[in-house]
Every structure is written in structure tokens, then in C-alpha cells.
GROMACS .gro file of C-alpha atoms in nm:
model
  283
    1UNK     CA    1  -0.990   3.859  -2.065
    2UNK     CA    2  -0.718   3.651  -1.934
    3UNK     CA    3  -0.550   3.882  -1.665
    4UNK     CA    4  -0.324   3.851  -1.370
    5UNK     CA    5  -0.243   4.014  -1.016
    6UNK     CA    6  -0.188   4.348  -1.179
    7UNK     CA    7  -0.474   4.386  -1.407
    8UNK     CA    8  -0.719   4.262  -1.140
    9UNK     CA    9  -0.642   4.530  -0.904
   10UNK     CA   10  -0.673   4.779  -1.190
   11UNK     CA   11  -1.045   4.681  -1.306
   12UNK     CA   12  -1.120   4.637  -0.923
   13UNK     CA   13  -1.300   4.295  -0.938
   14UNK     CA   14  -1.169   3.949  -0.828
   15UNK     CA   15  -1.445   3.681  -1.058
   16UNK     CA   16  -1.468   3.378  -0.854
   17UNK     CA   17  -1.596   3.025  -1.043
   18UNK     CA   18  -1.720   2.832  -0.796
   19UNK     CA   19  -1.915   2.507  -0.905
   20UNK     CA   20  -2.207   2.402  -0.629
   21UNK     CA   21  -2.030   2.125  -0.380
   22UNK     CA   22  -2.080   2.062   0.004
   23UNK     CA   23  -2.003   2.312   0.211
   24UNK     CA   24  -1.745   2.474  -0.044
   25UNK     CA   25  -1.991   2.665  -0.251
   26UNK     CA   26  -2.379   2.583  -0.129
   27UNK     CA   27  -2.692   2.814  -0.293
   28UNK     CA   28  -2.969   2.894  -0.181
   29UNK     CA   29  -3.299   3.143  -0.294
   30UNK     CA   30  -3.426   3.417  -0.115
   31UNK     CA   31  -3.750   3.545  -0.295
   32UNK     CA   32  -3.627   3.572  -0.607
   33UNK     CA   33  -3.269   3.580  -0.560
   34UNK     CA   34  -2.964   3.318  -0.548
   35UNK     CA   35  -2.778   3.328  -0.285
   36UNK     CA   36  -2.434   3.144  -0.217
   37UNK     CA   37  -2.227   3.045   0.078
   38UNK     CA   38  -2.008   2.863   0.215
   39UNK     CA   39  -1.641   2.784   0.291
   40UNK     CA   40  -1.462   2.903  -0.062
   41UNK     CA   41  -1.729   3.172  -0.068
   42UNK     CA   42  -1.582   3.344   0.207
   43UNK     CA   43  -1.210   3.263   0.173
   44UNK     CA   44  -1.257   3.440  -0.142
   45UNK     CA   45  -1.441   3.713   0.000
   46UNK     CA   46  -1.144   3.780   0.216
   47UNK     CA   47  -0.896   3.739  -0.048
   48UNK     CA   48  -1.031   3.977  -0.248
   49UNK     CA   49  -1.051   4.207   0.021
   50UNK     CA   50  -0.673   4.170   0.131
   51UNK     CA   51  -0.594   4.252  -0.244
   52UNK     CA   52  -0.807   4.537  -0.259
   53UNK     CA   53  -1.063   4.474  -0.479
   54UNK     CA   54  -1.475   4.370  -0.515
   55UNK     CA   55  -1.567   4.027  -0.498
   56UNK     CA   56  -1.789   3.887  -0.794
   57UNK     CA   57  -1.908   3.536  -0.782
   58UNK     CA   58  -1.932   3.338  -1.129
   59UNK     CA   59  -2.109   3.025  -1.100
   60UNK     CA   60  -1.987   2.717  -1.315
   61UNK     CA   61  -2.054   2.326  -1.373
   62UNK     CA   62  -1.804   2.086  -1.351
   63UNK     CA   63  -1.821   1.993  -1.706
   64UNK     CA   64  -1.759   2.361  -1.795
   65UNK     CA   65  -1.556   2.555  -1.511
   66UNK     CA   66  -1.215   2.494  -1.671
   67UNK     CA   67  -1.321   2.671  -1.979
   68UNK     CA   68  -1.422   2.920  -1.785
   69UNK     CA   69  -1.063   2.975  -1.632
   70UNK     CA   70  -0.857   2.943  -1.942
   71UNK     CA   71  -1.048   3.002  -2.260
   72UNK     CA   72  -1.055   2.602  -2.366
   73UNK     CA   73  -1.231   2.338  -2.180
   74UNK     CA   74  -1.042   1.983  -2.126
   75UNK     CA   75  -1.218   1.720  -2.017
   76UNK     CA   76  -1.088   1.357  -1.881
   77UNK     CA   77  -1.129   1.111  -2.138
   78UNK     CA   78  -0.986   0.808  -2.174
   79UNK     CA   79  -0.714   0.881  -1.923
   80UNK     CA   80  -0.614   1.147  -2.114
   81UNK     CA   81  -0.748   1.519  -2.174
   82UNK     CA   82  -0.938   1.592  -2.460
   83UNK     CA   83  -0.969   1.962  -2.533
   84UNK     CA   84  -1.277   2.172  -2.714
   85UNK     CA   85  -1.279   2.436  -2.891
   86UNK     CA   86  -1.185   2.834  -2.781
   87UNK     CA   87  -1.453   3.019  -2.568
   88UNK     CA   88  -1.443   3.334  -2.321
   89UNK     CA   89  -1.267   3.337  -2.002
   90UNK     CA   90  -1.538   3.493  -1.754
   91UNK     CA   91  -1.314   3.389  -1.420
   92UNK     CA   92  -0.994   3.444  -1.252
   93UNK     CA   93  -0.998   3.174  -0.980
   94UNK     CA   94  -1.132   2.838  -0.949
   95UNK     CA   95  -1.242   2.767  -0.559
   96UNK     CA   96  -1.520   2.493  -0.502
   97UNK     CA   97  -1.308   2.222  -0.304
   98UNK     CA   98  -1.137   2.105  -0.591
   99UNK     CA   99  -0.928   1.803  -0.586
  100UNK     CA  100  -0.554   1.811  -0.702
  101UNK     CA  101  -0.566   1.540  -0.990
  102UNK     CA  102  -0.283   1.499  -1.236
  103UNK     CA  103  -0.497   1.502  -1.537
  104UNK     CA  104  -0.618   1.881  -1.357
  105UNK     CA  105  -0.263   1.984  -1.372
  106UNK     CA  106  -0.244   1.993  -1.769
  107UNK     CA  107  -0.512   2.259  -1.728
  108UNK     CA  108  -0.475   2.473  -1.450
  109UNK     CA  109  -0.189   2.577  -1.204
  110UNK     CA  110  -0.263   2.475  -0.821
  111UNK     CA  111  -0.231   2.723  -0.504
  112UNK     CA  112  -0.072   2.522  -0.178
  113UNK     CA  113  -0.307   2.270  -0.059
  114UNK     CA  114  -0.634   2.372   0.193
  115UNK     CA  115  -0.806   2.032   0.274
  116UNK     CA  116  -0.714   1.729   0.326
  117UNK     CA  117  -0.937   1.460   0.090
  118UNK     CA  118  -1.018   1.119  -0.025
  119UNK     CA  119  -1.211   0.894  -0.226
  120UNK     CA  120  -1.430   0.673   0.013
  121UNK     CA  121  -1.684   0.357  -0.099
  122UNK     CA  122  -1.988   0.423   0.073
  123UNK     CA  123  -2.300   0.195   0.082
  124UNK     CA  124  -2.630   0.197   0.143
  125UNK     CA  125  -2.701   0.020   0.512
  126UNK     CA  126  -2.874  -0.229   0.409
  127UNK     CA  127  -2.613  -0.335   0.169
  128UNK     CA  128  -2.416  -0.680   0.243
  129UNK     CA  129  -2.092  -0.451   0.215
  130UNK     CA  130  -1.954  -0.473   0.515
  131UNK     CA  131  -1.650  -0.205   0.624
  132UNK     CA  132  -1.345  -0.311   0.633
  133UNK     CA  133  -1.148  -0.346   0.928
  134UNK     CA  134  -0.846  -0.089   0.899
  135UNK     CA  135  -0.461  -0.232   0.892
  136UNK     CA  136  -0.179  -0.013   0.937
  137UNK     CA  137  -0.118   0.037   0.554
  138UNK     CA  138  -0.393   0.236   0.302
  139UNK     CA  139  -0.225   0.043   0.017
  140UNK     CA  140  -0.371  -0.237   0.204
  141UNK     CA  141  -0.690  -0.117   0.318
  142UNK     CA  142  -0.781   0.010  -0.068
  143UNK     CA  143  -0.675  -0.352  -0.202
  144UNK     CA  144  -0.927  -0.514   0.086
  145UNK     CA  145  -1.185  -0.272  -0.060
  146UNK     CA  146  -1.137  -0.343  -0.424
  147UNK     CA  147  -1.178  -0.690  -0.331
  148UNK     CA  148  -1.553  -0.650  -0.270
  149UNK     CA  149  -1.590  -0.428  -0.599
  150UNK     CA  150  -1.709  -0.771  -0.826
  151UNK     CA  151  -1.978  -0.762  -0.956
  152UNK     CA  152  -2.149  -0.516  -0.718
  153UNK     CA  153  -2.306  -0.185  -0.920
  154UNK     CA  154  -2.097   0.143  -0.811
  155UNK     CA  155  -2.265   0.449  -0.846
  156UNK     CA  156  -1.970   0.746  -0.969
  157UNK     CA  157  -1.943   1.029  -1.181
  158UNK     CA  158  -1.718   1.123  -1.470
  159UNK     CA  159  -1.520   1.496  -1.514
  160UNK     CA  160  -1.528   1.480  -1.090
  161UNK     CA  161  -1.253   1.320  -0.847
  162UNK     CA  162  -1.524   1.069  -0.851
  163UNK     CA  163  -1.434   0.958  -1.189
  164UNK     CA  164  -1.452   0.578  -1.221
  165UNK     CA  165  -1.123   0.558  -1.458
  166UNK     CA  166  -0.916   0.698  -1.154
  167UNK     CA  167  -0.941   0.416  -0.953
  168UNK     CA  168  -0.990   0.173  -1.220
  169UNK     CA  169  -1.320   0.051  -1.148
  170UNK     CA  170  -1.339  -0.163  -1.446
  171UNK     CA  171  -1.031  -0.340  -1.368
  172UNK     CA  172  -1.153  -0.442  -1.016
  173UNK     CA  173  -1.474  -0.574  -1.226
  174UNK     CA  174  -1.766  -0.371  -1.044
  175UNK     CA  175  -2.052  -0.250  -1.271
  176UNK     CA  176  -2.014   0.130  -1.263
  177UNK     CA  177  -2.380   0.338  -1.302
  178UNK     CA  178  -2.300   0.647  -1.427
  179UNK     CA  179  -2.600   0.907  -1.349
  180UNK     CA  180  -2.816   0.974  -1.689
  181UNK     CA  181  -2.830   1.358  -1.594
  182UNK     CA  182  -2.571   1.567  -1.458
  183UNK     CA  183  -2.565   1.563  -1.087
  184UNK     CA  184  -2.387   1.792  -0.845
  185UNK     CA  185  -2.167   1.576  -0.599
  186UNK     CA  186  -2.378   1.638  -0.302
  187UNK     CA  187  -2.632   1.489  -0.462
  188UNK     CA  188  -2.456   1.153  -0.483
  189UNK     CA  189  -2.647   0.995  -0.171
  190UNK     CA  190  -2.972   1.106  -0.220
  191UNK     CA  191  -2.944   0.961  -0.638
  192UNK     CA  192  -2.811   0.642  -0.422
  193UNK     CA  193  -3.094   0.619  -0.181
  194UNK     CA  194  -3.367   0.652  -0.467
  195UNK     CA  195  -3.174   0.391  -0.715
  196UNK     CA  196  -3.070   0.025  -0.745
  197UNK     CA  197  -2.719   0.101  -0.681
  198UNK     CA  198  -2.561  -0.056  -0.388
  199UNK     CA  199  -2.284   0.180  -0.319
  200UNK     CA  200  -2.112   0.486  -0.433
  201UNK     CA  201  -1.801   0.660  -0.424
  202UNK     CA  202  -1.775   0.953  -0.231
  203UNK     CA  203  -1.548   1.177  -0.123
  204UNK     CA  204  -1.430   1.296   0.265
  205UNK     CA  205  -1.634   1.638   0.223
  206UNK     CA  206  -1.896   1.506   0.128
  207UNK     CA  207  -1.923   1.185   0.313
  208UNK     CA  208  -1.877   1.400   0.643
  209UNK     CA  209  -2.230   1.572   0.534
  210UNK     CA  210  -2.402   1.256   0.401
  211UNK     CA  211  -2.303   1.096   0.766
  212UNK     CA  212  -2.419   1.375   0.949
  213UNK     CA  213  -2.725   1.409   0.696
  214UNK     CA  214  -2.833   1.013   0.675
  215UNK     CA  215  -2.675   0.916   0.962
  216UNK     CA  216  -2.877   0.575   0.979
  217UNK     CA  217  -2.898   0.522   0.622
  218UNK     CA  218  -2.533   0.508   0.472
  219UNK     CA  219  -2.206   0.356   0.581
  220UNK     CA  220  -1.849   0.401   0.473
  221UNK     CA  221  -1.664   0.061   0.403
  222UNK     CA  222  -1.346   0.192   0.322
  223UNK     CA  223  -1.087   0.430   0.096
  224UNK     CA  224  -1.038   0.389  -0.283
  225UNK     CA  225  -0.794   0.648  -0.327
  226UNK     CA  226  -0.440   0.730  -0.159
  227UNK     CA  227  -0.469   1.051   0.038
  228UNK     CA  228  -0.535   1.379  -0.180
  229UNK     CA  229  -0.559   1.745  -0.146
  230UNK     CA  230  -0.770   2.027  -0.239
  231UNK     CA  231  -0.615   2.328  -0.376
  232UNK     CA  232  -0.783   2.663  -0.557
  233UNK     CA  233  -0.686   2.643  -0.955
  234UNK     CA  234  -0.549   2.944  -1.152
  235UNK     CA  235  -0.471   3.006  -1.533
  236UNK     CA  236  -0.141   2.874  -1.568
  237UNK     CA  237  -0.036   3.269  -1.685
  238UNK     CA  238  -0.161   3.417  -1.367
  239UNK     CA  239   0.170   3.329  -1.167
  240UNK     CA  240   0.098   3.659  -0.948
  241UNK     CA  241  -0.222   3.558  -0.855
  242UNK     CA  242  -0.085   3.263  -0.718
  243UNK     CA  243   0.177   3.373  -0.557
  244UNK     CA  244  -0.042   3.630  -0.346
  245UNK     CA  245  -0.286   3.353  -0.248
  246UNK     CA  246  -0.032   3.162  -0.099
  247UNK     CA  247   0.073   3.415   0.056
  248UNK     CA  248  -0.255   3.499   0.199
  249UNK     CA  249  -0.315   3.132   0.276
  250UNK     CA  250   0.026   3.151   0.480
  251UNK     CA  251  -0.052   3.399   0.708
  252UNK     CA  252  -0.461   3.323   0.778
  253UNK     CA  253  -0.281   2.997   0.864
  254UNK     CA  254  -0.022   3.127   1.092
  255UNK     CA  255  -0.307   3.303   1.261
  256UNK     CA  256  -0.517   3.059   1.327
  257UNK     CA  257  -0.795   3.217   1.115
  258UNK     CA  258  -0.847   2.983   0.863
  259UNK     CA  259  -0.909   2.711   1.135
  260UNK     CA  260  -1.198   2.884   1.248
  261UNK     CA  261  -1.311   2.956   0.920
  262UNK     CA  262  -1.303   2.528   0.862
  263UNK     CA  263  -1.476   2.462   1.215
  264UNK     CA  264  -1.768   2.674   1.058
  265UNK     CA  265  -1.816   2.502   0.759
  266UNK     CA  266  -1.657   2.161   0.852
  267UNK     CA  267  -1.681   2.082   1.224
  268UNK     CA  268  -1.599   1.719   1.215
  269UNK     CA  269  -1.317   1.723   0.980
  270UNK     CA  270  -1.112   1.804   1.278
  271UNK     CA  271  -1.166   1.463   1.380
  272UNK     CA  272  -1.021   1.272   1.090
  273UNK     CA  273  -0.784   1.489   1.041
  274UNK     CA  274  -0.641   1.640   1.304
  275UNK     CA  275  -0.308   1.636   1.218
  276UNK     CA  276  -0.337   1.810   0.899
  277UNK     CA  277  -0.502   2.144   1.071
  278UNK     CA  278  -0.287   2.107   1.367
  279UNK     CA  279   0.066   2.151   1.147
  280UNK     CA  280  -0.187   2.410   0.902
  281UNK     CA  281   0.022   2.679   1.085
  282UNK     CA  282   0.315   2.578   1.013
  283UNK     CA  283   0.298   2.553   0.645
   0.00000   0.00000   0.00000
């Protein structure tokens, strides 16, 4: 079932994974049905639509949604990818706000990036974590946060861009609590508030939420990660697919359309990041 541009327009469908995450892919029931929104629901709406073809939604986990895209699943293990065994493809596009990693690479082909990101350490209020004060440098800022990683118990999640061997949590000796179930990543600050852990790692979608969400019962101390991007994945032989995506992304930006379509979703982002959507247009 692996296909590309061509073959797509043929059968008439464009099969979206999306894995639930912020306001990227949320769902949510009506009687008895599951419904989905959100940000990467709708730029793949209209992408389809600009191509000429039905939109189908395919929904995935994290531990799974490569699989889905390729036909064999690779997972981050020991800094390295470990691959399963052969399985369907059931998608054509990966779109949930995922987080250009080099590990990801190996696996699937990136579009031009959409959203700016970050990893974040965020605590619970109460916690003696104080944030940091920022300098001019993020290499700086992450070292002053590392610092206060000893010893403290760091909620994060593996096969996510909150991945604990990323950042090297062990090295900067915090206790890392991996969840015993899988979680979704919005549900990183509620598992926090109802556990022992003291802080957890977070990223800049989803902090934004948990902010707006708990506004009196988190706090961000500071970055763990250099700047990163989010970017929609594609099988590495669907080059035309690609290609028309950026394309698409291109002119929505040069229009001004893909703004709005943020603001909707992801109001305060401008914010932070102001600079990123202001030159979007350009790109």
C-alpha cells in the first residue's frame, strides 16, 4: 500500500495518521461517535482538498505511528533505532505536531518546518525549583537548568521528544519516572499533579495549554533542549507527496492563511514566538 502523489489522486483518498497531542490532533465523542480536531486536522483537510482528493483520518499511538507510515516500526532505543518486524502501511502522512529528531530522520522524510518547539522543565508550584533567570545564551540557560536536575525525580516519556536519553537525563543525575502505562503527552501534567514527581518535561505546545489550563498550579523553570521544529513526516519513497506539501505550505504561508489557522488553535504562541510567524511568509 505504499503509494505516492500519483497513486493518491488515483484512489481519491489522502489517509492521515495523526496520534492524539494538544491542539494538533484532540478527540472528542459525540453520542457514540469519535470525533477529532484540531490544528493538523484541518491543515490536512485542506491539503487534501488542494490535491483533489477525500480526507480519511487514521488514528495512531506513538509507539506505533511509524509503522503505520512505512511498513516497519523503529523505535528509539538505546540512542539508536531498533526496528520490528514487517506490518501494513494503513497511512500516507504523519501530522500530529511531530518533532524533527535525528533518530526520526532514519525513518521518515520531513516536509519544511510548521512550529517552532522546545523541550521545557516544568514543575509543580509548590516545588523548591525555582526558574531560572534567562542570560543571553540557551547553551547557558539549559546548563543552569541541568544544574538543578540532581537528585530531583523527572517525570518523561520514552518513543516522544520527551524522551529522557535526548537530553541525557541520567548524565545530569536526576531520577527519571517513566509512566507505568502509556500516556498521551497532554496528559503529562495531570499524571504530574496526581504523582510524587516534582517536575516534568514538557514541551512548548503543550506547556502553552498546561499554563493556560493550571495556570496556578505549574511553573516553567527553564529549556532542556536547543530550539526544534515540527514538521509533517512522509515515507521516505513518497518524494511527490512532499514536494506538493511544501508547496502548499508555501503559499498558505505567503497568504497569511496558515497564521490564522495557528491563532485558532494556538493563540499565545504568537507571543513566544513572534518572530518565527512573522518571517512564516517569507519562507
Amino acid at each position: 500500500m505504499a503509494r505516492d502523489l500519483v497513486e493518491i489522486q488515483a484512489e481519491g483518498v489522502l489517509r492521515h495518521l495523526g496520534v492524539p497531542y494538544a491542539n494538533f490532533v484532540s478527540q472528542y465523542v459525540e453520542g457514540n461517535k469519535v470525533n477529532h480536531s484540531g490544528l493538523d486536522i484541518e491543515l490536512m483537510q485542506n491539503f487534501a482538498e488542494h490535491i483533489g482528493v477525500k480526507y480519511e483520518f487514521v488514528p495512531a499511538q506513538w509507539t506505533s505511528v511509524f509503522g503505520m507510515l512505512t511498513g516497519r516500526n523503529g523505535q528509539f532505543i538505546d540512542n539508536k533505532v531498533v526496528y520490528s518486524s514487517p506490518e501494513p502501511i494503513v497511512g500516507d502522512i504523519i501530522a500530529n505536531g511531530l518533532t524533527i529528531l535525528d533518530w526520526r530522520r532514519e525513518l521518515v522524510d520531513f516536509s519544511d518546518d510548521y512550529f517552532p518547539s522546545a523541550v521545557w522543565l516544568v514543575a509543580r508550584t509548590e516545588s523548591e525549583l525555582s526558574p531560572i533567570k534567562p542570560s543571553d545564551s540557551l547553551f547557558d540557560d539549559i546548563r543552569m537548568v541541568r544544574e538543578l536536575l540532581k537528585d530531583r525525580d523527572i517525570l518523561a516519556m520514552k518513543q516522544s521528544c520527551l524522551d529522557p536519553d535526548l537530553y541525557d537525563l541520567e548524565g545530569a543525575q536526576a531520577n527519571v519516572i517513566l509512566p507505568a502505562k502509556q500516556l498521551q503527552l497532554n496528559e503529562m501534567v495531570p499524571f504530574l499533579l496526581n504523582i510524587e514527581a516534582e517536575a516534568t518535561l514538557l514541551d512548548v505546545a503543550d506547556s502553552l495549554i498546561a499554563i493556560e489550563k493550571w495556570p496556578n498550579k505549574i511553573k516553567v523553570i527553564g529549556p532542556i533542549s536547543e530550539d526544534q521544529k515540527m514538521a509533517i513526516g512522509f515515507r521516505k519513497d513518497s518524494p511527490q507527496l512532499r514536494a506538493a506539501f511544501n508547496d502548499y505550505l508555501k503559499q498558505i504561508r505567503a497568504d497569511g492563511s496558515y497564521n490564522r489557522l495557528v491563532k485558532k488553535y494556538y493563540p499565545t504562541v504568537f507571543h513566544y514566538y513572534q518572530d518565527y510567524f512573522e518571517t512564516s511568509g517569507a519562507r
